[in-house]
XYZ file of C-alpha atoms in Angstrom:
444
model
C 25.634 -3.281 7.353
C 23.733 -0.074 6.676
C 23.720 -0.823 2.956
C 22.350 -4.296 3.632
C 19.619 -2.860 5.855
C 18.747 -0.284 3.213
C 18.662 -3.008 0.572
C 16.322 -5.125 2.687
C 14.045 -2.130 3.288
C 13.890 -1.482 -0.447
C 12.820 -5.088 -1.052
C 9.992 -4.864 1.487
C 6.470 -4.537 0.031
C 5.109 -1.015 -0.122
C 1.668 -1.642 1.391
C 0.994 -2.382 5.050
C -1.360 -5.181 3.975
C 1.417 -6.998 2.088
C 3.955 -6.457 4.877
C 1.704 -7.811 7.637
C 0.633 -10.741 5.473
C 4.258 -11.587 4.661
C 5.366 -11.334 8.302
C 2.501 -13.478 9.634
C 2.794 -16.034 6.857
C 6.570 -16.333 7.243
C 6.286 -16.656 11.036
C 3.525 -19.265 10.920
C 5.260 -21.187 8.132
C 8.505 -21.250 10.146
C 6.606 -22.372 13.252
C 4.868 -25.112 11.259
C 8.186 -26.255 9.793
C 9.827 -26.451 13.211
C 6.808 -28.252 14.656
C 6.864 -30.779 11.808
C 10.582 -31.407 12.207
C 10.191 -31.840 15.969
C 7.313 -34.260 15.465
C 9.302 -36.327 12.947
C 12.328 -36.341 15.254
C 10.233 -37.483 18.215
C 8.602 -40.120 16.011
C 11.990 -41.405 14.900
C 13.274 -41.531 18.476
C 10.185 -43.434 19.551
C 10.520 -45.900 16.661
C 14.224 -46.357 17.429
C 13.427 -47.112 21.065
C 10.840 -49.688 20.035
C 13.317 -51.215 17.587
C 16.006 -51.443 20.277
C 13.633 -53.260 22.635
C 12.581 -55.588 19.833
C 16.190 -56.300 18.769
C 17.103 -57.433 22.290
C 14.386 -60.089 22.335
C 14.706 -61.061 18.671
C 18.510 -61.482 18.746
C 18.403 -63.612 21.869
C 15.720 -65.824 20.297
C 17.528 -66.086 16.933
C 20.855 -67.146 18.475
C 19.155 -69.721 20.694
C 17.225 -71.117 17.705
C 20.304 -71.407 15.467
C 22.247 -73.218 18.200
C 19.498 -75.831 18.517
C 19.178 -76.433 14.777
C 21.330 -79.012 13.006
C 24.339 -77.566 11.245
C 23.003 -78.198 7.733
C 19.565 -76.611 8.434
C 20.769 -73.288 9.781
C 21.296 -71.602 6.381
C 17.681 -72.278 5.403
C 16.407 -70.408 8.482
C 18.472 -67.283 7.961
C 15.980 -65.587 5.531
C 13.199 -66.196 8.062
C 15.179 -64.472 10.800
C 16.062 -61.442 8.664
C 14.446 -58.127 9.608
C 14.243 -54.712 8.007
C 17.210 -53.306 9.929
C 19.506 -56.297 10.156
C 20.200 -59.753 8.689
C 22.190 -62.894 9.623
C 25.066 -64.629 7.796
C 27.006 -67.749 8.770
C 30.509 -66.345 8.221
C 33.141 -64.274 9.947
C 31.871 -60.998 8.422
C 34.057 -57.957 7.791
C 36.647 -56.293 9.959
C 36.480 -52.611 10.719
C 36.905 -49.767 13.201
C 35.140 -49.576 16.545
C 31.502 -48.513 16.567
C 31.103 -44.772 17.250
C 27.839 -43.702 15.530
C 25.188 -42.670 18.089
C 22.331 -44.894 16.921
C 24.687 -47.832 16.407
C 25.877 -47.463 20.003
C 22.258 -47.598 21.222
C 21.687 -50.808 19.244
C 24.996 -52.235 20.419
C 23.916 -51.717 24.016
C 20.765 -53.733 23.277
C 22.903 -56.459 21.652
C 25.082 -56.560 24.752
C 22.034 -57.066 26.967
C 20.777 -59.847 24.679
C 24.050 -61.839 24.448
C 25.505 -61.252 27.913
C 26.090 -63.480 29.717
C 26.527 -66.655 27.696
C 28.032 -65.444 24.421
C 31.240 -63.691 23.664
C 30.964 -61.324 20.706
C 32.757 -58.546 18.942
C 31.423 -55.569 17.016
C 32.864 -53.171 14.466
C 31.707 -50.540 11.994
C 31.836 -51.383 8.291
C 31.632 -49.438 5.077
C 28.238 -48.912 3.462
C 26.644 -46.363 5.747
C 27.402 -44.083 8.653
C 25.396 -46.245 11.048
C 26.197 -49.680 9.608
C 27.994 -52.148 11.894
C 28.388 -55.930 12.392
C 28.233 -58.138 15.458
C 30.259 -61.391 15.332
C 28.970 -64.224 17.561
C 30.470 -67.759 17.654
C 27.721 -70.353 18.120
C 28.015 -73.173 20.650
C 29.561 -75.561 18.092
C 32.077 -72.920 16.962
C 30.344 -71.892 13.736
C 30.669 -68.096 13.182
C 27.500 -65.994 13.037
C 27.476 -62.374 11.836
C 24.592 -59.989 12.416
C 24.798 -57.144 9.865
C 22.986 -54.102 11.261
C 21.772 -51.293 9.000
C 19.805 -49.178 11.462
C 17.263 -46.822 9.954
C 17.031 -43.273 11.327
C 13.261 -43.518 11.469
C 10.148 -44.914 9.903
C 9.459 -44.039 6.255
C 7.277 -40.959 5.734
C 3.869 -41.174 4.138
C 3.571 -40.069 0.518
C 0.641 -37.888 1.561
C 2.712 -35.902 4.065
C 3.928 -33.202 1.586
C 0.360 -32.692 0.369
C -0.908 -32.453 3.931
C 1.770 -29.887 4.799
C 0.958 -27.894 1.647
C -2.750 -27.931 2.537
C -1.981 -26.761 6.074
C 0.226 -23.970 4.724
C -2.563 -22.897 2.360
C -5.022 -22.771 5.260
C -2.529 -20.760 7.303
C -2.027 -18.369 4.371
C -5.799 -17.943 4.004
C -6.180 -17.285 7.725
C -3.358 -14.702 7.589
C -4.941 -12.994 4.601
C -8.339 -12.795 6.293
C -6.860 -11.567 9.574
C -4.742 -8.873 7.935
C -7.618 -7.833 5.682
C -9.875 -7.363 8.694
C -7.129 -5.433 10.492
C -6.374 -3.184 7.514
C -9.994 -2.494 6.500
C -10.485 0.332 9.062
C -7.334 2.078 7.767
C -8.597 1.797 4.200
C -11.980 3.166 5.250
C -10.268 6.038 7.041
C -8.175 6.831 3.956
C -11.272 6.780 1.742
C -13.122 9.085 4.140
C -10.169 11.476 4.177
C -9.932 11.440 0.357
C -13.680 12.037 0.094
C -13.280 15.285 2.024
C -13.759 17.567 -0.953
C -12.583 21.120 -1.556
C -15.777 22.409 0.067
C -14.535 20.781 3.318
C -17.927 19.223 3.989
C -17.446 16.309 6.399
C -17.823 12.778 5.014
C -18.934 10.674 7.937
C -16.918 7.543 8.614
C -18.987 4.505 9.738
C -18.720 4.025 13.495
C -18.804 0.250 13.626
C -16.485 -2.647 14.240
C -14.089 -3.303 17.157
C -14.002 -0.804 20.003
C -10.667 0.669 18.882
C -12.004 1.227 15.354
C -15.202 2.814 16.680
C -13.169 5.171 18.877
C -10.942 6.179 15.940
C -13.989 6.713 13.678
C -15.678 8.909 16.281
C -12.532 10.971 16.735
C -12.132 11.357 12.956
C -15.765 12.419 12.498
C -15.485 14.916 15.336
C -12.267 16.295 13.843
C -13.946 16.773 10.459
C -16.839 18.651 12.025
C -14.509 20.897 14.005
C -12.453 21.706 10.899
C -15.594 22.463 8.900
C -16.914 24.670 11.712
C -13.636 26.601 11.954
C -13.486 27.153 8.193
C -17.162 28.120 8.054
C -16.661 30.688 10.785
C -13.647 32.291 9.137
C -15.216 32.376 5.703
C -18.421 33.849 7.100
C -16.346 36.560 8.718
C -14.545 37.214 5.431
C -17.813 37.306 3.485
C -19.467 39.548 6.077
C -16.589 42.024 6.083
C -16.465 42.089 2.290
C -20.232 42.549 2.080
C -20.398 45.268 4.735
C -17.597 47.186 3.044
C -19.707 47.703 -0.059
C -22.171 50.053 1.674
C -19.628 52.637 2.925
C -17.753 52.347 -0.379
C -20.932 53.202 -2.275
C -21.597 56.216 -0.025
C -18.025 57.407 -0.528
C -18.389 57.040 -4.302
C -21.486 59.207 -4.248
C -19.729 61.921 -2.245
C -16.673 61.829 -4.483
C -18.852 62.156 -7.553
C -20.310 65.376 -6.086
C -16.861 66.892 -5.647
C -15.377 69.320 -8.100
C -13.273 67.700 -10.768
C -9.606 67.557 -9.809
C -6.636 65.139 -9.910
C -7.366 64.176 -6.292
C -10.945 63.271 -7.212
C -9.759 60.795 -9.855
C -7.300 59.212 -7.433
C -10.055 58.788 -4.865
C -12.292 57.204 -7.497
C -9.509 54.754 -8.432
C -8.902 53.846 -4.774
C -12.618 53.333 -4.160
C -12.857 51.175 -7.262
C -9.966 49.099 -5.958
C -11.710 48.698 -2.587
C -14.935 47.670 -4.316
C -13.072 45.080 -6.401
C -11.386 43.762 -3.284
C -14.703 43.427 -1.444
C -16.327 41.716 -4.418
C -13.399 39.323 -4.818
C -13.487 38.550 -1.083
C -17.113 37.487 -1.364
C -16.256 35.444 -4.450
C -13.401 33.691 -2.667
C -15.632 32.827 0.306
C -18.257 31.373 -2.016
C -15.656 29.411 -3.965
C -14.126 28.001 -0.781
C -17.294 26.910 0.950
C -20.304 27.694 -1.160
C -22.977 25.343 -2.403
C -21.653 23.181 -5.236
C -23.244 23.706 -8.624
C -24.978 20.567 -10.001
C -22.945 18.783 -12.652
C -24.412 18.283 -16.114
C -23.261 17.239 -19.569
C -22.203 20.120 -21.820
C -20.094 20.687 -24.899
C -17.019 22.541 -23.545
C -16.082 23.483 -27.090
C -19.299 25.500 -27.456
C -18.825 27.129 -24.040
C -15.237 28.239 -24.739
C -16.077 29.399 -28.240
C -18.971 31.512 -26.912
C -16.712 33.025 -24.248
C -14.098 33.986 -26.866
C -16.801 35.593 -29.031
C -18.083 37.586 -26.037
C -14.576 38.886 -25.337
C -14.028 39.826 -28.974
C -17.393 41.616 -29.064
C -16.203 43.725 -26.137
C -12.997 44.614 -27.996
C -10.606 42.147 -26.303
C -8.123 40.129 -28.355
C -9.086 36.555 -27.401
C -8.693 33.654 -29.844
C -9.956 30.096 -29.425
C -8.671 26.950 -31.146
C -11.555 24.498 -31.486
C -10.956 20.870 -30.559
C -14.252 19.398 -31.787
C -17.448 19.008 -29.827
C -18.305 16.097 -27.535
C -20.350 15.843 -24.313
C -18.437 16.355 -21.078
C -19.965 16.247 -17.592
C -18.874 19.221 -15.472
C -20.138 22.289 -13.620
C -20.431 24.850 -16.435
C -20.802 27.923 -14.214
C -17.628 27.147 -12.287
C -15.776 26.281 -15.505
C -16.808 29.566 -17.114
C -15.645 31.497 -14.069
C -12.246 29.772 -13.945
C -11.553 30.405 -17.618
C -12.775 34.008 -17.314
C -10.397 34.665 -14.404
C -7.499 33.226 -16.396
C -8.381 35.177 -19.541
C -8.800 38.411 -17.576
C -5.432 37.845 -15.954
C -3.791 37.266 -19.335
C -5.421 40.321 -20.888
C -4.312 42.488 -17.973
C -0.617 41.682 -18.480
C -0.380 40.791 -22.182
C -3.297 42.407 -23.973
C -4.054 39.261 -25.990
C -4.916 35.691 -25.050
C -5.309 32.384 -26.867
C -7.483 29.558 -25.511
C -6.672 25.987 -26.563
C -8.605 22.869 -25.555
C -7.259 19.323 -25.887
C -9.060 16.060 -25.209
C -7.264 13.264 -23.378
C -10.256 10.924 -23.658
C -14.013 10.964 -23.111
C -13.585 11.812 -19.414
C -10.639 14.236 -19.460
C -9.869 17.575 -21.103
C -7.054 20.105 -20.815
C -7.689 23.825 -21.320
C -4.672 26.075 -21.909
C -4.871 29.850 -21.639
C -1.783 31.291 -23.385
C -0.427 34.833 -23.431
C 2.730 36.695 -24.425
C 3.106 38.666 -21.239
C 6.196 39.037 -19.031
C 5.657 35.654 -17.353
C 6.233 34.841 -13.681
C 9.492 33.939 -11.872
C 9.775 30.165 -11.453
C 9.919 30.486 -7.666
C 6.555 32.273 -7.614
C 4.545 29.978 -9.901
C 2.873 28.371 -6.868
C 2.854 31.369 -4.553
C 0.563 33.362 -6.854
C -2.269 30.944 -5.975
C -2.162 32.016 -2.332
C -4.938 34.452 -1.332
C -3.926 38.133 -1.432
C -0.469 37.316 -2.800
C 0.661 39.743 -5.515
C 3.887 39.787 -7.452
C 3.880 43.567 -7.668
C 4.104 45.763 -4.627
C 2.198 48.463 -6.522
C -1.374 49.079 -5.381
C -2.393 50.201 -8.837
C -5.611 48.415 -9.754
C -4.526 47.867 -13.328
C -1.347 46.004 -12.402
C -1.381 44.892 -8.792
C -4.957 43.536 -8.646
C -6.541 42.117 -5.493
C -4.514 38.923 -5.258
C -7.634 36.723 -5.181
C -8.313 35.936 -8.855
C -5.943 32.975 -9.178
C -6.808 31.698 -5.678
C -10.498 31.626 -6.640
C -9.682 29.978 -9.982
C -7.708 27.148 -8.338
C -10.375 26.589 -5.697
C -13.059 26.342 -8.378
C -10.812 23.985 -10.366
C -10.756 21.668 -7.353
C -14.557 21.645 -7.248
C -14.432 20.577 -10.912
C -12.297 17.558 -10.025
C -9.214 18.971 -11.700
C -6.106 21.025 -11.144
C -4.772 24.402 -12.209
C -1.095 25.201 -12.724
C 1.001 27.954 -14.306
C 3.979 27.446 -16.626
C 6.340 29.885 -18.316
C 6.370 29.396 -22.069
C 9.810 28.677 -23.593
C 9.511 31.496 -26.129
C 8.060 33.994 -23.658
C 4.712 34.425 -21.995
C 2.630 32.402 -19.557
C 0.519 29.271 -19.871
C -2.329 28.579 -17.446
C -3.080 24.854 -17.675
C -6.459 23.589 -16.438
C -6.706 19.788 -16.357
C -10.244 18.506 -15.769
C -11.888 15.132 -15.329
C -15.569 14.448 -15.797
C -17.601 15.148 -12.634
C -20.062 12.457 -11.595
C -23.665 13.524 -11.294
C -24.777 13.328 -7.676
């Protein structure tokens, strides 16, 4: 039973629109089918009742007429007396079992009312149909008369009935589609508004129109977006303010340390202050990346940008190579792209000493930038954790190895503003690959 239920669930359509449409259409189609069958059954019962009343009068009249006609003229009148459900023959008919079919019994009761009193008769079922039976009546002069009944279940159906039912079903299907579409539209609008909530967490207002329930849900969603944006704004402002205010006392401490006599302790203090300054600067950068003003998108040649970055690194003595992929316009935010790639290159240089940048085109609106190194790599379990703010693989607080824990978090956040994604992968032959997949950003 559980397997059957699971099988049925797997066959169900995936979308709510399709499920509701299927349920409504199946229910209305079943209701229409039952209504049609009930109407036909009632129609047949009504036609049978009319036929029974007609048979009683017609049979009494036919027997009386045949008894008054001369013996040699009776056969000529038989075709005139024949009806759609029965006919007359001047013979003894066929023998058979007693009548038991329900409609035949109803007709037989009408025959009994027509021939009683005055005529003795017998009746029996015969082969040729479930409801077929014969009534044997001797006329006044002794000649046998057989009435062969072939009762019809109902009146014949119109040839247009299937087309009418198909047209009704089509109208029902159209009504179901429109009703479900109207019911699902607010959910689709809500999903689009939620998807439009970009990495900057700026609220995208959902239209507050439609039925009262939809308006209430839209108002609640818009209020929720504004509250989330306000909470994030407040926390990022606090982070930016703390990071900014730290720079002043750090600068004063640097000046005092520089005035101290040279000693091992002085150099350690300088390193610690440098680490604090980097942390404050990265904190401001993370706040800006999370909720800063988006840079306008414009068409650039990413090949030229990456090549220029590699040349700048080589001019400063860093071992950075770039594999050109051919130039073509690509709409993006160049400042954010430069910063993401710089963070990835700096990270690779810190741990490997050399970096290779490779760009691949997946079409006019998509590129993939790979930053490759031959460093120690990252444990598989930590490939996602390193993108969390202030997360560091090393417990050491050494600036050259531990870092601030914000570089990769900023890089991923900026990648989201570029309409792409950033992921890390260990290379099979050793080292790390930072993969930046970007799609063209629309100009707005």
